[in-house]
mmCIF file of C-alpha atoms in Angstrom:
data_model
loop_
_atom_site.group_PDB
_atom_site.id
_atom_site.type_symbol
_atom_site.label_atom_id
_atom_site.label_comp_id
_atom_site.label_asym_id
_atom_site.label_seq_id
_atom_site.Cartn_x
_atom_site.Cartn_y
_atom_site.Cartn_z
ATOM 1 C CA UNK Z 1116 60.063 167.418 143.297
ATOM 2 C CA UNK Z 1117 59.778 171.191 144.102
ATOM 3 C CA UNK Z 1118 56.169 172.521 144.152
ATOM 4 C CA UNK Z 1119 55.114 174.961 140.814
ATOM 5 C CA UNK Z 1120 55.402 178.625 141.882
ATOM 6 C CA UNK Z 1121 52.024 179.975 142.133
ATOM 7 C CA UNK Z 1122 51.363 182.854 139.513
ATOM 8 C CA UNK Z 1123 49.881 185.376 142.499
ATOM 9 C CA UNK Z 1124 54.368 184.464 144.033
ATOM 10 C CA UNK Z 1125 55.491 185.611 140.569
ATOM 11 C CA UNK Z 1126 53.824 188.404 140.267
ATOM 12 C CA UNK Z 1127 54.886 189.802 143.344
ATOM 13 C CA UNK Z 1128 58.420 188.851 142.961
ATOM 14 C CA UNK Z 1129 58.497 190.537 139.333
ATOM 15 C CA UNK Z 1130 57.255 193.683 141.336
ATOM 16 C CA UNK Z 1131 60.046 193.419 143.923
ATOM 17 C CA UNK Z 1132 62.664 192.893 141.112
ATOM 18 C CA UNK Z 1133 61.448 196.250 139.291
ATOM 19 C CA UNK Z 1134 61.488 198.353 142.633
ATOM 20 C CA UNK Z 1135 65.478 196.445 143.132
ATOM 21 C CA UNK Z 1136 66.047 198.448 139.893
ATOM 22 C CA UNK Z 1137 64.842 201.401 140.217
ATOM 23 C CA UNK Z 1138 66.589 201.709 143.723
ATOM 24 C CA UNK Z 1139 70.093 200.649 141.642
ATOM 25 C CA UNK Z 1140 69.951 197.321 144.128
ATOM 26 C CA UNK Z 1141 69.921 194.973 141.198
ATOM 27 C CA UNK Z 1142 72.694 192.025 140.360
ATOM 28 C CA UNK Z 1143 71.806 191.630 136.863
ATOM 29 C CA UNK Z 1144 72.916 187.866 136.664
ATOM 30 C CA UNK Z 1145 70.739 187.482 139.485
ATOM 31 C CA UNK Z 1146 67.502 188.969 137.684
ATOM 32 C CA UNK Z 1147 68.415 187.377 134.799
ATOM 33 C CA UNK Z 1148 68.799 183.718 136.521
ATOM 34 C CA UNK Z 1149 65.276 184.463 137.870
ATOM 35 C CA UNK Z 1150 64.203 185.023 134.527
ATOM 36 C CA UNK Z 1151 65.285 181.742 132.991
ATOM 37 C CA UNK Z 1152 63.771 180.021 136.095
ATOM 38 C CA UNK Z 1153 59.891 179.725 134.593
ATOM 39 C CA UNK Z 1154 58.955 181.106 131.544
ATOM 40 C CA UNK Z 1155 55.809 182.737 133.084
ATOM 41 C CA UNK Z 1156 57.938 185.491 134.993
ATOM 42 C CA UNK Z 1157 59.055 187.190 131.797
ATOM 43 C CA UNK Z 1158 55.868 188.305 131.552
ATOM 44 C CA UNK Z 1159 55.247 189.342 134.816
ATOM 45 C CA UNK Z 1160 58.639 191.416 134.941
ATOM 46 C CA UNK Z 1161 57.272 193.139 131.697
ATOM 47 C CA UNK Z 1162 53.943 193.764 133.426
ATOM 48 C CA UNK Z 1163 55.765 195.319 136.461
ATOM 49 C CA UNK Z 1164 57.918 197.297 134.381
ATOM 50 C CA UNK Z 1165 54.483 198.859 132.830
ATOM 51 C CA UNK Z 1166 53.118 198.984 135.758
ATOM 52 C CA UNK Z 1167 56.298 201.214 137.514
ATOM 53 C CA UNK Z 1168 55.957 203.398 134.567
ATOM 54 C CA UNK Z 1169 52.390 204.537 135.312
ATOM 55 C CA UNK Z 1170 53.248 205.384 138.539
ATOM 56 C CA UNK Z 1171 56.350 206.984 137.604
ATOM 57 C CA UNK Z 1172 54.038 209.299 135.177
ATOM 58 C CA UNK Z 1173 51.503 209.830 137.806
ATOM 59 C CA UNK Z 1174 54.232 210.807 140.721
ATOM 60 C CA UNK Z 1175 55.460 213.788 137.820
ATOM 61 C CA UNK Z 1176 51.926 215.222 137.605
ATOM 62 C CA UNK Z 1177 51.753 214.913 140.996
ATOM 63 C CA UNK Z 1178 54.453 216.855 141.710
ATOM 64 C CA UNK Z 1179 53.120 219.535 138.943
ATOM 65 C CA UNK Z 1180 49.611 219.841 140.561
ATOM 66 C CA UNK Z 1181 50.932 220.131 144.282
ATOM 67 C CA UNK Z 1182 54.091 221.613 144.022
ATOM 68 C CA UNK Z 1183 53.847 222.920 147.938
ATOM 69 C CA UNK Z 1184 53.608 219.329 149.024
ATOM 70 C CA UNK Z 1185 56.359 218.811 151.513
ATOM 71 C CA UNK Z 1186 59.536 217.006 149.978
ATOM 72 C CA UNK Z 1187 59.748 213.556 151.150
ATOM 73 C CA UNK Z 1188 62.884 211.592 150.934
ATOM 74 C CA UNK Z 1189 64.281 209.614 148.557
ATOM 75 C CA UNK Z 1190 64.452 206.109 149.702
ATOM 76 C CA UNK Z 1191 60.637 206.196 151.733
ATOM 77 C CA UNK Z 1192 59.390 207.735 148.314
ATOM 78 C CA UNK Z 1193 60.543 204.612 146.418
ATOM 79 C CA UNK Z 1194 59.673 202.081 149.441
ATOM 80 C CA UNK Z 1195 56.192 203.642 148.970
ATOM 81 C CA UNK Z 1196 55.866 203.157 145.218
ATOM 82 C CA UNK Z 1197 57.413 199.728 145.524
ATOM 83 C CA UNK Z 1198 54.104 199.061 147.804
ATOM 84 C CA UNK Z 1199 52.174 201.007 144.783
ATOM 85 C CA UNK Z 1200 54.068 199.330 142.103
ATOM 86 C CA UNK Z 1201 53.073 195.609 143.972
ATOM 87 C CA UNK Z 1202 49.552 197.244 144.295
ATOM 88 C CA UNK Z 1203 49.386 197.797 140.558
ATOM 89 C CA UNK Z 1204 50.309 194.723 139.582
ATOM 90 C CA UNK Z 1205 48.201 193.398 141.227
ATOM 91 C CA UNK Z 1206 45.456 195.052 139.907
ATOM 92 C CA UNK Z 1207 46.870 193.922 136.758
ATOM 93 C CA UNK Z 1208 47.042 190.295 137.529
ATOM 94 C CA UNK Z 1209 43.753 190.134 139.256
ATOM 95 C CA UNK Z 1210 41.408 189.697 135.959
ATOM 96 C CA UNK Z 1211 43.426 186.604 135.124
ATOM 97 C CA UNK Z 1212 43.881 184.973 138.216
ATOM 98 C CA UNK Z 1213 40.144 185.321 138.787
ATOM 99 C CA UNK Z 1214 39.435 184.060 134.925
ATOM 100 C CA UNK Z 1215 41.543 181.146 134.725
ATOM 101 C CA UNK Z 1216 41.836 179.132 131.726
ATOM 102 C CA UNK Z 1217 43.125 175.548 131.574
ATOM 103 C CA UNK Z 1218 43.784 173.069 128.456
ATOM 104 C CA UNK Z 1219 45.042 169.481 128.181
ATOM 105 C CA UNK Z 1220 46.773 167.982 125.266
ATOM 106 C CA UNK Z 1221 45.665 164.727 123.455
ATOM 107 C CA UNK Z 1222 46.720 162.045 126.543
ATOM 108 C CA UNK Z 1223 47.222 164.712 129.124
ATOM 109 C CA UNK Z 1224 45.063 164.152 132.297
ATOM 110 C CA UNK Z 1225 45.279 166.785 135.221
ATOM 111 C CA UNK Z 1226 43.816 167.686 138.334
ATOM 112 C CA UNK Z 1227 43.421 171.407 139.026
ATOM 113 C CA UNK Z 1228 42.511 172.653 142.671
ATOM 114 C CA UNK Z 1229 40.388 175.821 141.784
ATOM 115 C CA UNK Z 1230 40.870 178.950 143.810
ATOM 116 C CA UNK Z 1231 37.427 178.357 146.211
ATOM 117 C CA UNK Z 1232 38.418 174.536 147.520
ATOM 118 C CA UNK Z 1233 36.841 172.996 144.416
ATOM 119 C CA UNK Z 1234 38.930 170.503 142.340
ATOM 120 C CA UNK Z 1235 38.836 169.745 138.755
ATOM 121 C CA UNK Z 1236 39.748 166.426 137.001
ATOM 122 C CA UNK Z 1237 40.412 167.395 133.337
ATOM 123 C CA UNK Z 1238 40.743 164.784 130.601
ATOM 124 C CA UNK Z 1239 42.510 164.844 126.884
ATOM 125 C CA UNK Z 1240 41.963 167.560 124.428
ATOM 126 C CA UNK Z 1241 39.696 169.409 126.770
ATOM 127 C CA UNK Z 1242 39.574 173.540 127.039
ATOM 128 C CA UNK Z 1243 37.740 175.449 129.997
ATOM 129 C CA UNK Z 1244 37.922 178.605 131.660
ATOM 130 C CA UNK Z 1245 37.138 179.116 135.222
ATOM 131 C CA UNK Z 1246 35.985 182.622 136.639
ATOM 132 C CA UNK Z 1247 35.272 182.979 140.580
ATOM 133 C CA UNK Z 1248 32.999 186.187 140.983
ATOM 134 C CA UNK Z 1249 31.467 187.730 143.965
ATOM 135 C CA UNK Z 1250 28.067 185.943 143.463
ATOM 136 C CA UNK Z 1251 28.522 183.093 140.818
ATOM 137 C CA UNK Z 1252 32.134 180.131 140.322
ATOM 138 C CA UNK Z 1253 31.947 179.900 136.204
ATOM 139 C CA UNK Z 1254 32.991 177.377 134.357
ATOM 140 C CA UNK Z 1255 33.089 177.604 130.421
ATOM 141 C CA UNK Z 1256 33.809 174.321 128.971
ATOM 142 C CA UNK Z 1257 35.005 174.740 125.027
ATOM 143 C CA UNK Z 1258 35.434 171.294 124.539
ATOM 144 C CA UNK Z 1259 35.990 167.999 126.150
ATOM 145 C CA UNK Z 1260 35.244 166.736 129.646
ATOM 146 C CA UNK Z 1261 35.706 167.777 133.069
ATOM 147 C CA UNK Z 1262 35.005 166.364 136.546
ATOM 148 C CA UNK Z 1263 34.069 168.683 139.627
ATOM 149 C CA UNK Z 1264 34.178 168.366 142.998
ATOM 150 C CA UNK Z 1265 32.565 171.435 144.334
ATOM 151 C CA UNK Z 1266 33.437 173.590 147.813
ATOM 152 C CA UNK Z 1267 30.426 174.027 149.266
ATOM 153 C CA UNK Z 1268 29.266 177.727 149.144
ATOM 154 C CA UNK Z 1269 25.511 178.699 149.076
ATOM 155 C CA UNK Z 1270 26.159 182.095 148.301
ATOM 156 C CA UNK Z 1271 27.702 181.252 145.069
ATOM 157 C CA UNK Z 1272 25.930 178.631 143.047
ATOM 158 C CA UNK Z 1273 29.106 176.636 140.832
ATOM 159 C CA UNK Z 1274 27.560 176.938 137.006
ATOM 160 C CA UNK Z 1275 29.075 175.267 134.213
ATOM 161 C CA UNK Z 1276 28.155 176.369 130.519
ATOM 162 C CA UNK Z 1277 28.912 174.384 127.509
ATOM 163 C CA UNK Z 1278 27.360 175.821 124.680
ATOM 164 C CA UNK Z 1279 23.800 177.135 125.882
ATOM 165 C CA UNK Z 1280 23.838 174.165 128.306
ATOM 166 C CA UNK Z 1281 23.743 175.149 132.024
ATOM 167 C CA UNK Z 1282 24.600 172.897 134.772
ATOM 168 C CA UNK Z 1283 24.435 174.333 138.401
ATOM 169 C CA UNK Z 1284 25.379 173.178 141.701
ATOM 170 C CA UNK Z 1285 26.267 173.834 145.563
ATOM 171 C CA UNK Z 1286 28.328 171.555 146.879
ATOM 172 C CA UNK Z 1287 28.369 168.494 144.571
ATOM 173 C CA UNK Z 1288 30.504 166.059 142.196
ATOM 174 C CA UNK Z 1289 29.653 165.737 138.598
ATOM 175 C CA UNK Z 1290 31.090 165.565 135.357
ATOM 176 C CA UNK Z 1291 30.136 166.875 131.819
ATOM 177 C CA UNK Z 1292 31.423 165.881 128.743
ATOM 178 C CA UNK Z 1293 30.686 168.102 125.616
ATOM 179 C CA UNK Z 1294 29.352 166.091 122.444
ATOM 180 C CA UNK Z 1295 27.816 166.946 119.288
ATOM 181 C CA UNK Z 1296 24.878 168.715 119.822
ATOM 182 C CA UNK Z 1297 24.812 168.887 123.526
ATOM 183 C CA UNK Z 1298 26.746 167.666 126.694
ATOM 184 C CA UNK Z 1299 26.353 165.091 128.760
ATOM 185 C CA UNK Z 1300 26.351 165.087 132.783
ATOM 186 C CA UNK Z 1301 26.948 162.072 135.318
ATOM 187 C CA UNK Z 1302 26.562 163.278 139.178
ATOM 188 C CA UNK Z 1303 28.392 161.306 141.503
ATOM 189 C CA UNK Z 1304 27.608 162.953 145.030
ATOM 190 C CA UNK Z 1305 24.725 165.394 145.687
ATOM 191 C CA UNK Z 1306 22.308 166.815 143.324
ATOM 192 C CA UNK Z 1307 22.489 169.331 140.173
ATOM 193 C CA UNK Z 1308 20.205 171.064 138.120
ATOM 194 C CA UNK Z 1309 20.821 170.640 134.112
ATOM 195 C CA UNK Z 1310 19.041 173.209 131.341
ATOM 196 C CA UNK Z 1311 20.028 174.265 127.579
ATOM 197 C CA UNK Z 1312 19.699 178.250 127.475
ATOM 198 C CA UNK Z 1313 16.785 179.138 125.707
ATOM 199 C CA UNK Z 1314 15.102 175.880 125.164
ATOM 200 C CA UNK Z 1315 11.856 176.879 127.432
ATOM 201 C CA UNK Z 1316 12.276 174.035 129.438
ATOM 202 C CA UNK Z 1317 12.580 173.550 133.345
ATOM 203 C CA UNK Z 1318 15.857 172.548 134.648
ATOM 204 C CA UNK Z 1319 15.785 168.934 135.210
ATOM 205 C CA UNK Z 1320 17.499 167.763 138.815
ATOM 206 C CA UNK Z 1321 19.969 165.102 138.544
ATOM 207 C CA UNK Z 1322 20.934 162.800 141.929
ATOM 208 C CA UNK Z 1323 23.923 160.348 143.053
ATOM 209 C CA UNK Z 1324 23.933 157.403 140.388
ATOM 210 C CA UNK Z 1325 22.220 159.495 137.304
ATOM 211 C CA UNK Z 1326 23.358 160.334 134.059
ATOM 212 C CA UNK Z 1327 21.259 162.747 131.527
ATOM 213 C CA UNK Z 1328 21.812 164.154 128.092
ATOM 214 C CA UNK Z 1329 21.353 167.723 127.746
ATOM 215 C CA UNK Z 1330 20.153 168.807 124.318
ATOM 216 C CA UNK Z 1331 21.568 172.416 122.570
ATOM 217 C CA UNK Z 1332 17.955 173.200 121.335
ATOM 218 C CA UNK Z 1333 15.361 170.604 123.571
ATOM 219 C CA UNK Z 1334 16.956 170.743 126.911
ATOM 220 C CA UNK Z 1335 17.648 168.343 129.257
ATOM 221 C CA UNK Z 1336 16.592 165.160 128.851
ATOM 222 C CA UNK Z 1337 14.677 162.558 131.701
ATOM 223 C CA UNK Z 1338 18.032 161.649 133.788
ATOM 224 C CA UNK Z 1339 18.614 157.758 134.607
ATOM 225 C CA UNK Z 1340 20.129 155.492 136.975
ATOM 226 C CA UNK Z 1341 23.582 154.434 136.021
ATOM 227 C CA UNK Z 1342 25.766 154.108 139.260
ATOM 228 C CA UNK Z 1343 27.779 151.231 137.129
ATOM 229 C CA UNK Z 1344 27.959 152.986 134.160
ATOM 230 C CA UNK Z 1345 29.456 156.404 135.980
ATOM 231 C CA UNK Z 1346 31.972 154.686 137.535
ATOM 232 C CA UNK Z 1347 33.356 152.808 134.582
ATOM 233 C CA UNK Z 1348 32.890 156.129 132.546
ATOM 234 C CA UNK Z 1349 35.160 157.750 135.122
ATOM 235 C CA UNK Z 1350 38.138 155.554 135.032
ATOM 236 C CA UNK Z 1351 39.846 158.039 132.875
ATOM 237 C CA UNK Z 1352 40.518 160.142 136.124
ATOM 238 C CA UNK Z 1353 42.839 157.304 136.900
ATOM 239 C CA UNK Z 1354 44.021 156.875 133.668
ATOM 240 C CA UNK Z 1355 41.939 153.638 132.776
ATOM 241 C CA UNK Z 1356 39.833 152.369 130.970
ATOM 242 C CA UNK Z 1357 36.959 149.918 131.788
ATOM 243 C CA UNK Z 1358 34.910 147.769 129.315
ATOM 244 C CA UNK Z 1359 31.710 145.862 130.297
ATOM 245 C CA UNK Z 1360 30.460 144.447 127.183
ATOM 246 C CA UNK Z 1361 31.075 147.183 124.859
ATOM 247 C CA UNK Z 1362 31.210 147.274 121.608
ATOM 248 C CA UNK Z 1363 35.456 147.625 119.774
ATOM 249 C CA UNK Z 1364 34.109 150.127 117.524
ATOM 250 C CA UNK Z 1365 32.522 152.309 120.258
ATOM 251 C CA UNK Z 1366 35.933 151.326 122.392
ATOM 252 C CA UNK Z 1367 38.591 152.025 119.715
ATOM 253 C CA UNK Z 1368 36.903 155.758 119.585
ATOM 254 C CA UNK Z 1369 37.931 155.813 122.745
ATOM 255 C CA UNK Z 1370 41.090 155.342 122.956
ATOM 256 C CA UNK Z 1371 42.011 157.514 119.826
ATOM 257 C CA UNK Z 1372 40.524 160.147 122.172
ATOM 258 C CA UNK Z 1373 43.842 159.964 124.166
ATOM 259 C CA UNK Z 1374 46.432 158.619 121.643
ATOM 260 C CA UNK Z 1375 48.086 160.115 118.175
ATOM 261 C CA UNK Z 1376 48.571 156.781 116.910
ATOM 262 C CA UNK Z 1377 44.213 156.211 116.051
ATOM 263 C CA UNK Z 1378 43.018 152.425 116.025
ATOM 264 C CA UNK Z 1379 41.711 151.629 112.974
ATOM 265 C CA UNK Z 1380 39.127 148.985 112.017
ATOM 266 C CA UNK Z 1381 39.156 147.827 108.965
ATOM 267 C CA UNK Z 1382 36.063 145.477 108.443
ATOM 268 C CA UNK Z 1383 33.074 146.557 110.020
ATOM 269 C CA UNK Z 1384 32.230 143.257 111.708
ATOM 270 C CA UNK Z 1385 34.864 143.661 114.261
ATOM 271 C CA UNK Z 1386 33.644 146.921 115.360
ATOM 272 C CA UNK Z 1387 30.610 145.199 116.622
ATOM 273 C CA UNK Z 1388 32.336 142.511 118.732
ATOM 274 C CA UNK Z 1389 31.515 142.687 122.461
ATOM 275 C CA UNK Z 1390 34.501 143.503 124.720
ATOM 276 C CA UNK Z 1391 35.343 143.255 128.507
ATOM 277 C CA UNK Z 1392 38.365 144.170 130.360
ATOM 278 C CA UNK Z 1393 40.818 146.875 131.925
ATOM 279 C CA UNK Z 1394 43.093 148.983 129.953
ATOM 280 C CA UNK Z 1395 45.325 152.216 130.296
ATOM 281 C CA UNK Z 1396 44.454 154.919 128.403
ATOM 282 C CA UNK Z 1397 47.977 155.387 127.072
ATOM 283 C CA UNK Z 1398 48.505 152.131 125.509
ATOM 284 C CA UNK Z 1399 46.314 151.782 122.614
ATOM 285 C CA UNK Z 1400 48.560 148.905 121.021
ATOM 286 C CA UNK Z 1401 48.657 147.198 123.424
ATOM 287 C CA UNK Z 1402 44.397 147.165 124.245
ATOM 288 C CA UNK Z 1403 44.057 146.665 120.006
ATOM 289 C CA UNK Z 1404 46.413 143.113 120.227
ATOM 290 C CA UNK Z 1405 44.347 141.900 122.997
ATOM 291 C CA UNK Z 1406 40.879 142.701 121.478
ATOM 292 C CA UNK Z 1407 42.166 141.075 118.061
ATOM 293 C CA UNK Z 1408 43.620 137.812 119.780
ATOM 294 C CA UNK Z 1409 40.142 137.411 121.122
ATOM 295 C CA UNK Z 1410 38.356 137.986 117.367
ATOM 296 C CA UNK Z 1411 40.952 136.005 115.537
ATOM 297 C CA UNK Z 1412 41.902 139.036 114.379
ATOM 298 C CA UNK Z 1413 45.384 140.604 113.192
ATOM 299 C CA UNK Z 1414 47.088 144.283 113.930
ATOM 300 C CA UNK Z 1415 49.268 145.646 111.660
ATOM 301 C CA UNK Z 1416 51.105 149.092 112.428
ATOM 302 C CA UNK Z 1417 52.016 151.586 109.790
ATOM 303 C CA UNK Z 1418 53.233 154.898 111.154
ATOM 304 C CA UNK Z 1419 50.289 156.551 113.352
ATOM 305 C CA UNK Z 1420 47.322 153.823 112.462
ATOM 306 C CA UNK Z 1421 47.236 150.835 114.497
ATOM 307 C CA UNK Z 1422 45.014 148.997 111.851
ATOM 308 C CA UNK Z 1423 42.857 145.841 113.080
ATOM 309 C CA UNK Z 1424 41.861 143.529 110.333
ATOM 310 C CA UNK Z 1425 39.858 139.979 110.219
ATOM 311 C CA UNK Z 1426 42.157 136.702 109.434
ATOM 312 C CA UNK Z 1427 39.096 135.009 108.628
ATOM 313 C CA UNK Z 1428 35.454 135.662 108.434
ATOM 314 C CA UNK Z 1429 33.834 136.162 111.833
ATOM 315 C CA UNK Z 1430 31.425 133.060 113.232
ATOM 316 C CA UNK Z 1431 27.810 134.334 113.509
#
């Protein structure tokens, strides 16, 4: 498996492509063989192009201002501008390899190494954008949940905002999910500090083996041990899915967080029946047959609903 051309490669090609054309050293099946190779260099030819045109403009009122500059030649003229035109596009790429954004679709797990040494683990239907600036790594997370493992850098604190919520480290490992009405963080190595933007609180410091609920409007809340609890909550970075006594209801929401096909539940006394086990996060058919053979339960699937009904009435 060849390794994904980095967008800072592409851009430079696309530059070297444009200065092939302007010198007339261009095989057009070869440019156009490039082309089809990743959709992402279309635009970066397009961006070179614009970005050879400037110069091309700025060279002719160059030549209008100064016209007792000496005459250089042809080909170290364009070997110059293709250095320009690289420079340029550059420039041009900069703001959005510096602001990266990243998405997952419903299912889609990925791990993202971020431009300083940190790495992200981003789970299903999550959306974040991730800015490295001279004094501050951003994170904006839209929606979802993310993992961190930060590159240790004292001069630039790592900050991730969800919402007004705040949560700011060194050199760390944490995660925060965003929920209704706030986000929740579990740390996993070092210590953070958690806040909600205009809630007039302190921020509250979070250790190794702590979880805490960060409130929109009241800030963060009083964090609390859960080194169990973290790690099962985790699994999804693997792709699983761990269950220590909890409830189907609460564990059928999960799982329609990473499938189309939704388990449904149709009587509500199943949904309180106590599970434990290991499951991937993929095969929600298979985890809702396994939960009902232990209820006495049946599954019946019509089109995207995997619906989970009682045989008989449940003992008390």
């Amino acid at each position: 498996m060849t390794e994904r051309e980095s967008a800072a490669d592409i851009e430079a090609a696309a530059a070297r492509w444009v200065v092939r054309a302007d010198r007339e050293d261009l095989d057009q099946a070869e440019l156009e063989a490039w082309l089809a190779g990743d959709t992402r260099r279309q635009g970066a030819f397009v961006r070179a192009q614009a970005a050879w045109g400037l110069l091309d403009r700025g060279r002719a009122l160059g030549v209008e201002e100064a016209p007792q500059r000496p005459r250089v030649g042809r080909r170290g003229l364009l070997a110059g501008l293709g250095v320009a035109a690289a420079a340029c596009v550059a420039v041009v790429a900069t703001p959005r390899l510096l602001a990266a954004r990243y998405g997952t679709a419903v299912g889609e797990i990925r791990r993202v190494p971020l431009a300083d040494g940190s790495l992200a683990a981003i789970n299903t239907d999550t959306a974040l954008e991730v800015a490295m600036k001279p004094r501050k790594r951003e994170v904006r997370l839209d929606r979802g949940e993310a993992w961190f493992q930060v590159a240790k850098d004292v001069q630039r604190p790592f900050v991730v905002e969800s919402g007004p919520v705040r949560v700011r480290a060194v050199g760390t490992a944490f995660s925060v999910r965003r929920r209704d009405g706030g986000c929740e963080v579990l740390v996993t190595e070092g210590v953070v500090e958690v806040w909600s933007e205009g809630a007039g609180e302190e921020p509250r410091r979070v250790t190794a083996g702590e979880r805490v609920f960060a409130s929109d409007s009241a800030g963060a809340a009083r964090p609390v041990p859960a080194s169990l609890e973290i790690t099962r909550e985790l699994a999804w970075r693997e792709g699983q899915i761990v269950l220590d006594g909890e409830a189907f209801g609460a564990a059928a929401e999960e799982f329609n967080r990473y499938n189309a096909r939704k388990i449904v539940i149709a009587d509500p006394a199943l949904a309180e029946q106590k599970l434990v086990g290991w499951f991937r996060t993929n095969e929600p058919e298979s985890f809702a047959r396994a939960a009902a053979a232990s209820f006495g339960a049946r599954v019946t699937v019509r089109g995207d609903a995997i619906l989970v009904q009682s045989i008989a009435p449940l003992a008390e």
